[in-house]
Tab-separated table of N, CA and C and ligand atoms in Angstrom:
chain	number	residue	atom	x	y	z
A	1294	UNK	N	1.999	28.065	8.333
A	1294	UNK	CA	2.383	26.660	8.528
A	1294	UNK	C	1.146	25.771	8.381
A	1295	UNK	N	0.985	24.935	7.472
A	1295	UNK	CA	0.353	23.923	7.291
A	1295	UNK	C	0.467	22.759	7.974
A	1296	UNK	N	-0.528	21.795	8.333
A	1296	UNK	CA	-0.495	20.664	8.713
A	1296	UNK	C	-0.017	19.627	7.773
A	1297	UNK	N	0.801	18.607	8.466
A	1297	UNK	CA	1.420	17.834	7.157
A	1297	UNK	C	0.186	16.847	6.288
A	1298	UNK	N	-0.006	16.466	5.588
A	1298	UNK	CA	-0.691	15.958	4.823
A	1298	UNK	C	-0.821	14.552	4.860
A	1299	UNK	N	-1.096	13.465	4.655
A	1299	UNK	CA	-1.662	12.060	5.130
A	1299	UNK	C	-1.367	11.592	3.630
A	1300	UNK	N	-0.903	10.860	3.750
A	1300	UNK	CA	-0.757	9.890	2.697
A	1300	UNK	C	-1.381	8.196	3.518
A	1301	UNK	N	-2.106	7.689	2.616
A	1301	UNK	CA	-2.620	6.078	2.959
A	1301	UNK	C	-2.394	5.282	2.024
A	1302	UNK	N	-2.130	4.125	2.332
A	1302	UNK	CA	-1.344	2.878	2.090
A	1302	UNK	C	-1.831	1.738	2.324
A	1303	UNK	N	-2.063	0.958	1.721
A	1303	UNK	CA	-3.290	-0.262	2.374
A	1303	UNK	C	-2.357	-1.241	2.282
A	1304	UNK	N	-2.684	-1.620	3.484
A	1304	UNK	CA	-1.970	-3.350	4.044
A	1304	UNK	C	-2.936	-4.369	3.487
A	1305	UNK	N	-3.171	-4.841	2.389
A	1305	UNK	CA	-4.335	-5.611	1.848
A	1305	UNK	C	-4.012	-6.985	1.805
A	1306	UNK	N	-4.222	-7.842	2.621
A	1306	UNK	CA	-4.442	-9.384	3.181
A	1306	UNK	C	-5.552	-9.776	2.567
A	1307	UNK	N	-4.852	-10.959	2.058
A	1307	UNK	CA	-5.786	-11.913	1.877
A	1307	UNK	C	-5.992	-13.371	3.004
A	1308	UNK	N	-6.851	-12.976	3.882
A	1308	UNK	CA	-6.728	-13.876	4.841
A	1308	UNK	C	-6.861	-15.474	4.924
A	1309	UNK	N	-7.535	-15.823	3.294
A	1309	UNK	CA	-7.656	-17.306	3.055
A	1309	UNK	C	-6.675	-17.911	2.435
A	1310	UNK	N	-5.365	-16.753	1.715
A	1310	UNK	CA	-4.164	-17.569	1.212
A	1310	UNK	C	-2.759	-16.880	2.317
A	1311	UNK	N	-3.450	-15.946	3.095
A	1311	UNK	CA	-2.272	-15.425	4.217
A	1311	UNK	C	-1.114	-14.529	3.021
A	1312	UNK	N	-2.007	-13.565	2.138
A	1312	UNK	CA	-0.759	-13.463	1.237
A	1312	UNK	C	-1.366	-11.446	1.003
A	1313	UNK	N	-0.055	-10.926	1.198
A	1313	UNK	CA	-0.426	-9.196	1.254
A	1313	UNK	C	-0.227	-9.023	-0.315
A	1314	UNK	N	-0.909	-7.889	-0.635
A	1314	UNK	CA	-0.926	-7.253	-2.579
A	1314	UNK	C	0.100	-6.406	-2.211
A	1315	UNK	N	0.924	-6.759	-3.208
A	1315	UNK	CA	2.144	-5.995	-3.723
A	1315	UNK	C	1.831	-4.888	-5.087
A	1316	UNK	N	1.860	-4.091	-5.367
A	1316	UNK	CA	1.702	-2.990	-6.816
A	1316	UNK	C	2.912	-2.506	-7.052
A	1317	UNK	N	3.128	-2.506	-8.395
A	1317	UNK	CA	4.808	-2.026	-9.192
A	1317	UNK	C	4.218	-0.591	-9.614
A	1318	UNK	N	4.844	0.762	-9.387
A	1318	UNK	CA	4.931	1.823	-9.525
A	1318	UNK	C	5.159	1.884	-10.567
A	1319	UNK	N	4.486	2.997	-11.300
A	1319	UNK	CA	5.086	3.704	-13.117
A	1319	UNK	C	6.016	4.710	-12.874
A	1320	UNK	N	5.309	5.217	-11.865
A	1320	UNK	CA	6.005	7.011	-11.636
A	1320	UNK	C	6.483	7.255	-10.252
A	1321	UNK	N	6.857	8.039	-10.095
A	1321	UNK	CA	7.778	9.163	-10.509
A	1321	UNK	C	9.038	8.146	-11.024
A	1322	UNK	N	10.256	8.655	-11.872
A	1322	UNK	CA	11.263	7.899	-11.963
A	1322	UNK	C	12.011	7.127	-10.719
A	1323	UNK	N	12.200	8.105	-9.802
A	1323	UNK	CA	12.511	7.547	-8.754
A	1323	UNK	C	12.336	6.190	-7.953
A	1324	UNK	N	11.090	6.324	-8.304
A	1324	UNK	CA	10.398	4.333	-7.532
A	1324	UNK	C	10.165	3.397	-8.861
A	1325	UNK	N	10.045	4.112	-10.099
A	1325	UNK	CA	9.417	3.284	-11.197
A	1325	UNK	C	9.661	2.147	-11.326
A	1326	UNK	N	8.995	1.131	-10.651
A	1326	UNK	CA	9.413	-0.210	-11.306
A	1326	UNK	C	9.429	-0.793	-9.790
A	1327	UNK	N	9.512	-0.227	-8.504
A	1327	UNK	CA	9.607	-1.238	-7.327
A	1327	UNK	C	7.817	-1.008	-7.151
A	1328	UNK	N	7.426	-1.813	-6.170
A	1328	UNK	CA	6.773	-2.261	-5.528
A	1328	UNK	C	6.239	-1.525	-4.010
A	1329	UNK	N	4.908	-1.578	-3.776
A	1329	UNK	CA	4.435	-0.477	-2.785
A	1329	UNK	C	2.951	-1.222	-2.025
A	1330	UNK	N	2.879	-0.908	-0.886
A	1330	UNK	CA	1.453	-0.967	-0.737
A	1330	UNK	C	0.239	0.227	-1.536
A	1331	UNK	N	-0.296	-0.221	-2.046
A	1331	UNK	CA	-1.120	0.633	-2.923
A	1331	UNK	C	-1.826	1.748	-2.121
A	1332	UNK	N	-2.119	2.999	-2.815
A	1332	UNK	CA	-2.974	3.918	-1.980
A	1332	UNK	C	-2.707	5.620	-2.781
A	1333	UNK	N	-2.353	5.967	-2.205
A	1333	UNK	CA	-2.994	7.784	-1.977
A	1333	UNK	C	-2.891	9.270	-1.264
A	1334	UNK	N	-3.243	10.085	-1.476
A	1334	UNK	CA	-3.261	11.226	-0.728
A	1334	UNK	C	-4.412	11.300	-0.443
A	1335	UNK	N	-4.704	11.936	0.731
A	1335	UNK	CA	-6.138	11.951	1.586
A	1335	UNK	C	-6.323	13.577	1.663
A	1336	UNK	N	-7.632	13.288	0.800
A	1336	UNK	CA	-8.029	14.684	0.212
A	1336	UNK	C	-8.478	15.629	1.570
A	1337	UNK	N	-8.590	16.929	1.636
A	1337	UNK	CA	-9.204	17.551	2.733
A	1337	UNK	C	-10.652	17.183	2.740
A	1338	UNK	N	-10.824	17.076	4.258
A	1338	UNK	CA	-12.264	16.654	4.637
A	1338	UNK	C	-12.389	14.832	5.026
A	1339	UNK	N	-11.665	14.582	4.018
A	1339	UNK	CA	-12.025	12.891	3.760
A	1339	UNK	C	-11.076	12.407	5.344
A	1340	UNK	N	-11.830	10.995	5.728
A	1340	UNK	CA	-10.944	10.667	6.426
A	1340	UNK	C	-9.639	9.125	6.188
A	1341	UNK	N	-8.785	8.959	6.941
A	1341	UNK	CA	-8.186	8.190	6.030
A	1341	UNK	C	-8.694	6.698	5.459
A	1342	UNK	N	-9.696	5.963	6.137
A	1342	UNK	CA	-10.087	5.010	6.039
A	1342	UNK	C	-11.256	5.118	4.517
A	1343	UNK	N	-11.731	6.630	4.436
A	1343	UNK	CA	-12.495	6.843	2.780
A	1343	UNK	C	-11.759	7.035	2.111
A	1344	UNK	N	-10.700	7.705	2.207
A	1344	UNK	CA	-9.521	7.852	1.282
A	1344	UNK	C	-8.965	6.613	0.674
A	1345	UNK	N	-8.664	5.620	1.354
A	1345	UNK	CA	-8.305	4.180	1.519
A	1345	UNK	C	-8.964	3.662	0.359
A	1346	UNK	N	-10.147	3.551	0.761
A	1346	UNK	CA	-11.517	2.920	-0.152
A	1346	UNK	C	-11.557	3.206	-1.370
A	1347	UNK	N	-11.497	4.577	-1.485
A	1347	UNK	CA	-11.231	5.785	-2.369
A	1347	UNK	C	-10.427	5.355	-3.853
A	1348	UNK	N	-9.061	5.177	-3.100
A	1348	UNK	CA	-7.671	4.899	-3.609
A	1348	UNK	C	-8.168	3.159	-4.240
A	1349	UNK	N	-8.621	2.379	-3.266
A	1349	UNK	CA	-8.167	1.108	-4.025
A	1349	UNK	C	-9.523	0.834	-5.094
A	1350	UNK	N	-10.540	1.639	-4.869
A	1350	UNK	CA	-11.649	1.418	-5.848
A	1350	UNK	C	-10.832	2.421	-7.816
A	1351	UNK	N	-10.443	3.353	-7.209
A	1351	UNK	CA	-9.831	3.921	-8.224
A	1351	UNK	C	-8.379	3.124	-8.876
A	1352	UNK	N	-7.572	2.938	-8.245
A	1352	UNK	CA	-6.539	2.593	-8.977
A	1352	UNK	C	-6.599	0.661	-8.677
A	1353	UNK	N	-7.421	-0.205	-8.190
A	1353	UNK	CA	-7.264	-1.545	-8.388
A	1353	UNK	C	-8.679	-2.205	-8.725
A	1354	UNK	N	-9.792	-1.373	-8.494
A	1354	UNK	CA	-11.050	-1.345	-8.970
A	1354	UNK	C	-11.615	-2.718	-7.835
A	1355	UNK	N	-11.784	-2.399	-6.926
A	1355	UNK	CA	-11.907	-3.160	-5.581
A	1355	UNK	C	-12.277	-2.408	-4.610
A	1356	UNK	N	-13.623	-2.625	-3.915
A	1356	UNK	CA	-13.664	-2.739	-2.975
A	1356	UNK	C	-13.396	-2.969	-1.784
A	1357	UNK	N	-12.930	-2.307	-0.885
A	1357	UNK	CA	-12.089	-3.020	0.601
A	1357	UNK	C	-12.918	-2.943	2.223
A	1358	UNK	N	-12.464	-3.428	3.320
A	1358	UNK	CA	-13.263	-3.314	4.396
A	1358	UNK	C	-11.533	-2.602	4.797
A	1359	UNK	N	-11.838	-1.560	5.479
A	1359	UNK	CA	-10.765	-0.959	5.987
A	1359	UNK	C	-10.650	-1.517	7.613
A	1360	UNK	N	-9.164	-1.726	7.997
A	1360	UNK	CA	-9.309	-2.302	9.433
A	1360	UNK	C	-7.859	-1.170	10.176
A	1361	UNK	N	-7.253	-1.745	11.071
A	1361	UNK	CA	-6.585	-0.996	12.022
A	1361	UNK	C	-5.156	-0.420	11.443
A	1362	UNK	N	-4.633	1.088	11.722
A	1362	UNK	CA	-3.169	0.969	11.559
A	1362	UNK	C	-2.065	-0.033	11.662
A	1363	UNK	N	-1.139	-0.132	10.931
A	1363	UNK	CA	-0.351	-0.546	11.397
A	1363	UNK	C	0.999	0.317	12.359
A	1364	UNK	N	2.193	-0.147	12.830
A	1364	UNK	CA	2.215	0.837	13.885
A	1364	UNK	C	2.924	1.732	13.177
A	1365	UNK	N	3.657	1.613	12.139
A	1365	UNK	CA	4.773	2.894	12.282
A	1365	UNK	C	4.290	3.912	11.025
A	1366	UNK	N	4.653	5.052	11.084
A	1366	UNK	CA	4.314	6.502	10.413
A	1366	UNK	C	5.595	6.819	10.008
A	1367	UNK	N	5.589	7.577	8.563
A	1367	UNK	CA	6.711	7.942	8.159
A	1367	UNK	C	6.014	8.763	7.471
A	1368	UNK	N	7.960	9.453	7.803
A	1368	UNK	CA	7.752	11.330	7.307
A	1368	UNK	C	8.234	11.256	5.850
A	1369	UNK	N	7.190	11.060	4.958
A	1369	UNK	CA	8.076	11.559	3.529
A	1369	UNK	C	8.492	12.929	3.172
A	1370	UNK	N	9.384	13.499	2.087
A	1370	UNK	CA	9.311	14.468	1.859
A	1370	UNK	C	8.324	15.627	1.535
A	1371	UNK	N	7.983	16.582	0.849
A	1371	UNK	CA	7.097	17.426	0.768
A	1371	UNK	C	6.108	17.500	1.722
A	1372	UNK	N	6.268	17.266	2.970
A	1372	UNK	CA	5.418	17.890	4.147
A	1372	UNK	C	3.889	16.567	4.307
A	1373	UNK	N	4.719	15.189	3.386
A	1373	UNK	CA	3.857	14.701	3.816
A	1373	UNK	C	3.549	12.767	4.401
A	1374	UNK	N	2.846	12.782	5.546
A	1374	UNK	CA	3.054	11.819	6.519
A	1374	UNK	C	2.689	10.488	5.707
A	1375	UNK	N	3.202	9.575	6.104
A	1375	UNK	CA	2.928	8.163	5.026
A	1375	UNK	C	2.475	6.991	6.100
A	1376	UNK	N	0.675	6.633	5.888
A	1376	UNK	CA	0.440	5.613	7.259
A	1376	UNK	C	-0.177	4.311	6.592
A	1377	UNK	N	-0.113	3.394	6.976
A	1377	UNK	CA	-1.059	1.954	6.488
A	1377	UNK	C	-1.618	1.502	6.822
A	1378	UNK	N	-2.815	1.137	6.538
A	1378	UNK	CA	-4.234	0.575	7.120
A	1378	UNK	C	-4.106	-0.723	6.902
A	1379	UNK	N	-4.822	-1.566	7.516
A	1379	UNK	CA	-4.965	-2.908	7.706
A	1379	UNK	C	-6.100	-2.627	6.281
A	1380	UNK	N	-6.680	-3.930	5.351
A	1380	UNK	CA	-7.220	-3.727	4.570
A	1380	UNK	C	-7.769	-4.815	4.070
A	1381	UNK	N	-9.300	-5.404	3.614
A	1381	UNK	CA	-9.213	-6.224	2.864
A	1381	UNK	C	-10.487	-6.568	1.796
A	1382	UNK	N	-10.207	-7.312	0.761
A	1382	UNK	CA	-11.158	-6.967	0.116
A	1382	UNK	C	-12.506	-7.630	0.017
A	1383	UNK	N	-13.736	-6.962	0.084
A	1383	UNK	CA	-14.448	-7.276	-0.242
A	1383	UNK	C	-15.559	-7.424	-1.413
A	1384	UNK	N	-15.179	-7.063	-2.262
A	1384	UNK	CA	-15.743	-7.218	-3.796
A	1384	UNK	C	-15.117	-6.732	-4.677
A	1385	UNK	N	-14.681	-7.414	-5.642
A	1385	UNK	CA	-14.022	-7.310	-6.725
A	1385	UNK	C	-12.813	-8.106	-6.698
A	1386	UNK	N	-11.943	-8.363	-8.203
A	1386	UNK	CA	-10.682	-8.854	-8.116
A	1386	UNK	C	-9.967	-7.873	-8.666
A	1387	UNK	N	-8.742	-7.242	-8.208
A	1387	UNK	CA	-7.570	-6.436	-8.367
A	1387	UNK	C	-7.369	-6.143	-9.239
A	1388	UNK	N	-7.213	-5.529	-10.696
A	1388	UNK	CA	-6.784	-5.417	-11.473
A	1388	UNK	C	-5.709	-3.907	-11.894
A	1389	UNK	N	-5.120	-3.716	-12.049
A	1389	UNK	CA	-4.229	-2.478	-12.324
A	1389	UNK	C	-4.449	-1.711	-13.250
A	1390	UNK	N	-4.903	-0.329	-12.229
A	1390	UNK	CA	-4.995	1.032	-13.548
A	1390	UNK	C	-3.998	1.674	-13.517
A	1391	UNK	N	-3.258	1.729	-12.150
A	1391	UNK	CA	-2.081	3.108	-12.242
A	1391	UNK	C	-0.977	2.192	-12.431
A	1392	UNK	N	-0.931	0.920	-11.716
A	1392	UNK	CA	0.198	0.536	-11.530
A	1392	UNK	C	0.737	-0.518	-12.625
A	1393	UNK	N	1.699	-1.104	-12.928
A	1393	UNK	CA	2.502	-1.420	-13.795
A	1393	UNK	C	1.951	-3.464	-13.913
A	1394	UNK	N	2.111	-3.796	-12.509
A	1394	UNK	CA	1.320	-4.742	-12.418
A	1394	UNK	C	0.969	-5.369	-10.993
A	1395	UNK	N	0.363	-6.113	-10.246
A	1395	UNK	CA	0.433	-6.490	-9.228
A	1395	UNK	C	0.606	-7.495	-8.662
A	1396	UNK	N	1.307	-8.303	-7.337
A	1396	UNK	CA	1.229	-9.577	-6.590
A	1396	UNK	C	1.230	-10.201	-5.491
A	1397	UNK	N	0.102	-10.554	-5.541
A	1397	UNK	CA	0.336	-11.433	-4.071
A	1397	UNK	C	1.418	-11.979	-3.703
A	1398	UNK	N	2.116	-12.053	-1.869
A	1398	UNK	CA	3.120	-12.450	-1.704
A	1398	UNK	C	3.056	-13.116	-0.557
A	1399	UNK	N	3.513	-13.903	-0.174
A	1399	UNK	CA	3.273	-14.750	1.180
A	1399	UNK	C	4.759	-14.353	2.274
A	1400	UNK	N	5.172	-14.676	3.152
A	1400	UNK	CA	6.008	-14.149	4.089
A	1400	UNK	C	7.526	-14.389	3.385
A	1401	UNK	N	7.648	-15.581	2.392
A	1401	UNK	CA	8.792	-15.381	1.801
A	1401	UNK	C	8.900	-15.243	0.827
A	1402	UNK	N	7.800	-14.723	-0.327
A	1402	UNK	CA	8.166	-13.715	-1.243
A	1402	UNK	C	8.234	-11.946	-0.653
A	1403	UNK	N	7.314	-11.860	0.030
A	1403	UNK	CA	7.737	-10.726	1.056
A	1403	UNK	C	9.206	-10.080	1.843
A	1404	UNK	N	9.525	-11.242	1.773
A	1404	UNK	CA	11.112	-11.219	2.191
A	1404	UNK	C	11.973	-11.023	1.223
A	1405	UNK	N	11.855	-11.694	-0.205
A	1405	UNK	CA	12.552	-11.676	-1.051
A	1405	UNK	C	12.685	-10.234	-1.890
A	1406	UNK	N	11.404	-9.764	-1.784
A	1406	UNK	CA	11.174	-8.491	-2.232
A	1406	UNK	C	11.969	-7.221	-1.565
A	1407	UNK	N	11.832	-7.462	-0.503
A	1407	UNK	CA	12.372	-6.987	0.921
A	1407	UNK	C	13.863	-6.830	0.816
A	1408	UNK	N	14.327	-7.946	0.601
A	1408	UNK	CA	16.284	-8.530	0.797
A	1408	UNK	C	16.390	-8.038	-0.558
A	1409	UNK	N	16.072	-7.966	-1.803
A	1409	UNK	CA	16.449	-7.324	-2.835
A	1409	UNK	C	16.222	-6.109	-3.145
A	1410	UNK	N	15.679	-5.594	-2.615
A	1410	UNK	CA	15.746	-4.057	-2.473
A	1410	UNK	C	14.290	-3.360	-3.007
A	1411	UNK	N	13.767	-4.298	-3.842
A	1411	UNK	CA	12.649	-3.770	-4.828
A	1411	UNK	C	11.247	-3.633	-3.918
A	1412	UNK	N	10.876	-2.732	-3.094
A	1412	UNK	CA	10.257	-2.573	-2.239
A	1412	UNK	C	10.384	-0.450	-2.298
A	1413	UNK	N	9.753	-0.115	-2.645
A	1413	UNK	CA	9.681	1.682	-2.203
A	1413	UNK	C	10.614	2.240	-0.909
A	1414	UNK	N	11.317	2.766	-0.586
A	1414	UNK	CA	11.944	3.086	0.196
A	1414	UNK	C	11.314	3.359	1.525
A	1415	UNK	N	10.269	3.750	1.449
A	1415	UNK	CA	9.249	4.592	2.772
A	1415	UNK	C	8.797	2.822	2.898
A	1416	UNK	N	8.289	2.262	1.998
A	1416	UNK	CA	7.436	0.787	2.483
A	1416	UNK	C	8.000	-0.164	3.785
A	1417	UNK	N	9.091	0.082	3.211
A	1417	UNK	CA	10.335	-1.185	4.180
A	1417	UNK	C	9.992	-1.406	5.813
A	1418	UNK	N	9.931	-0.136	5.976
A	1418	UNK	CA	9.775	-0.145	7.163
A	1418	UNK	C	8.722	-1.147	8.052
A	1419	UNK	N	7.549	-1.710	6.757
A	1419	UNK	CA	6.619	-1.893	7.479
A	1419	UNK	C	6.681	-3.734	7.351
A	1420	UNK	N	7.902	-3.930	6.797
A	1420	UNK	CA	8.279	-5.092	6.720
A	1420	UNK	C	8.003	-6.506	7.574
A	1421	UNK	N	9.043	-6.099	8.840
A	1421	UNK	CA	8.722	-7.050	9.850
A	1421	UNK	C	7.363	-6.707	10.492
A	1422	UNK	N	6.550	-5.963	10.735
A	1422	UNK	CA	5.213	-6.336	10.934
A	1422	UNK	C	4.270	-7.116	10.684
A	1423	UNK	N	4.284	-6.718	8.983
A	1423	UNK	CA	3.697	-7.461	8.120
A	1423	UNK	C	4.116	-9.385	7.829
A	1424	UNK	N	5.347	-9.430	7.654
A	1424	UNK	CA	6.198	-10.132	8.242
A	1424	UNK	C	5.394	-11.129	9.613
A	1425	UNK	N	5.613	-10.601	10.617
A	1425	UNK	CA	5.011	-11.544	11.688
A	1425	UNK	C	3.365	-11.875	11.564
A	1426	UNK	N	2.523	-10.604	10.846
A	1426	UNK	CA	1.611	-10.515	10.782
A	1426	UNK	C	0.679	-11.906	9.580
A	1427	UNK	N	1.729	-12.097	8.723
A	1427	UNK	CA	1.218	-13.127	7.758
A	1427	UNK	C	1.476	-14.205	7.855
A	1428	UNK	N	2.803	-14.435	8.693
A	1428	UNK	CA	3.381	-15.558	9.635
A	1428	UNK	C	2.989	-15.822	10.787
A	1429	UNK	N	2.004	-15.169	11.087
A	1429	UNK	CA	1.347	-15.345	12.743
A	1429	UNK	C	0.491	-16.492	12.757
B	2871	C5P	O1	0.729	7.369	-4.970
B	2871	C5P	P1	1.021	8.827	-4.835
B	2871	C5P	O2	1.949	9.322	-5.901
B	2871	C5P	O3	-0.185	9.673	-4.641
B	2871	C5P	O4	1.840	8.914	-3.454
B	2871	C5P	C1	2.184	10.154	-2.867
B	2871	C5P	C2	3.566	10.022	-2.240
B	2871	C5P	O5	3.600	8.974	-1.283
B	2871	C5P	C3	4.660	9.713	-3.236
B	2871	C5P	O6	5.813	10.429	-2.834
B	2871	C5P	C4	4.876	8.234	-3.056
B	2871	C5P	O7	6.190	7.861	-3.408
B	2871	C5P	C5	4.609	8.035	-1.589
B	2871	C5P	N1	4.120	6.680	-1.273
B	2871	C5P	C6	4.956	5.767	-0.634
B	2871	C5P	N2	4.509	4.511	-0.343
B	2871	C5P	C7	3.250	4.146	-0.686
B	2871	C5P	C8	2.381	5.053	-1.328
B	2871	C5P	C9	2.850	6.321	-1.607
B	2871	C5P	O8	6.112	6.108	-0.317
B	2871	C5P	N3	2.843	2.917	-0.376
């Protein structure tokens, strides 16, 4: 029996327009085309906050200051756990290698994304947090 595996997810705020990064998925068919907090699998050894760093220097070519969980954890399939870091950037501007394209969203494009479904299935959850969190 293995330990389940860590998947990270960055909650990436922009705290001077109050607006979180949205990324459109290529792959797997399953999500292709919705929208995700960007991130990763957290390699053995690494911890999740380098992994984090890791992930958004590789697939958005950015630099980030990693900050606190957010609260809720989800169990994806294949044995592995799905968590989100508070996140934000500090050097560079965003640009998309893996993903299809990306956008900033403020509490009611967040919503809209949200109420139409186009949001990753595991993401949703972290909705109203984020939600009060950009509206706070
Ligand atoms: O991005 P990657 O393919 O490495 O993600 C590993 C797994 O975590 C996939 O099953 C993906 O759908 C899931 N994931 C997710 N929400 C995210 C990031 C990844 O459900 N924000």
């Amino acid at each position: 029996m293995t330990d389940a595996r860590l998947v990270v997810a960055g909650a990436v705020v922009d705290p001077a327009t109050r607006r979180l990064l949205l990324a459109q998925r290529r792959y797997p068919p399953e999500v292709a085309g919705l929208w995700e907090l960007p991130g990763g699998k957290v390699e053995a050894g690494e911890s999740p906050e380098a992994a984090l760093r890791r992930e958004l220097r590789e697939e958005l070519d950015v630099e980030v200051r990693v900050g606190s969980a957010l609260a809720e954890r989800v169990a994806l399939r294949d044995d592995l756990t799905l968590i989100a870091l508070r996140a934000q950037i500090v050097a560079g501007t965003p640009r998309p290698a893996d993903h299809e394209a990306l956008r900033w969203v403020d509490t009611v494009g967040l919503g809209e994304f949200a109420r139409d479904g186009l949001l990753v299935p595991a993401d949703a959850v972290w909705v109203p947090e984020l939600l009060t969190e950009l509206g706070g």
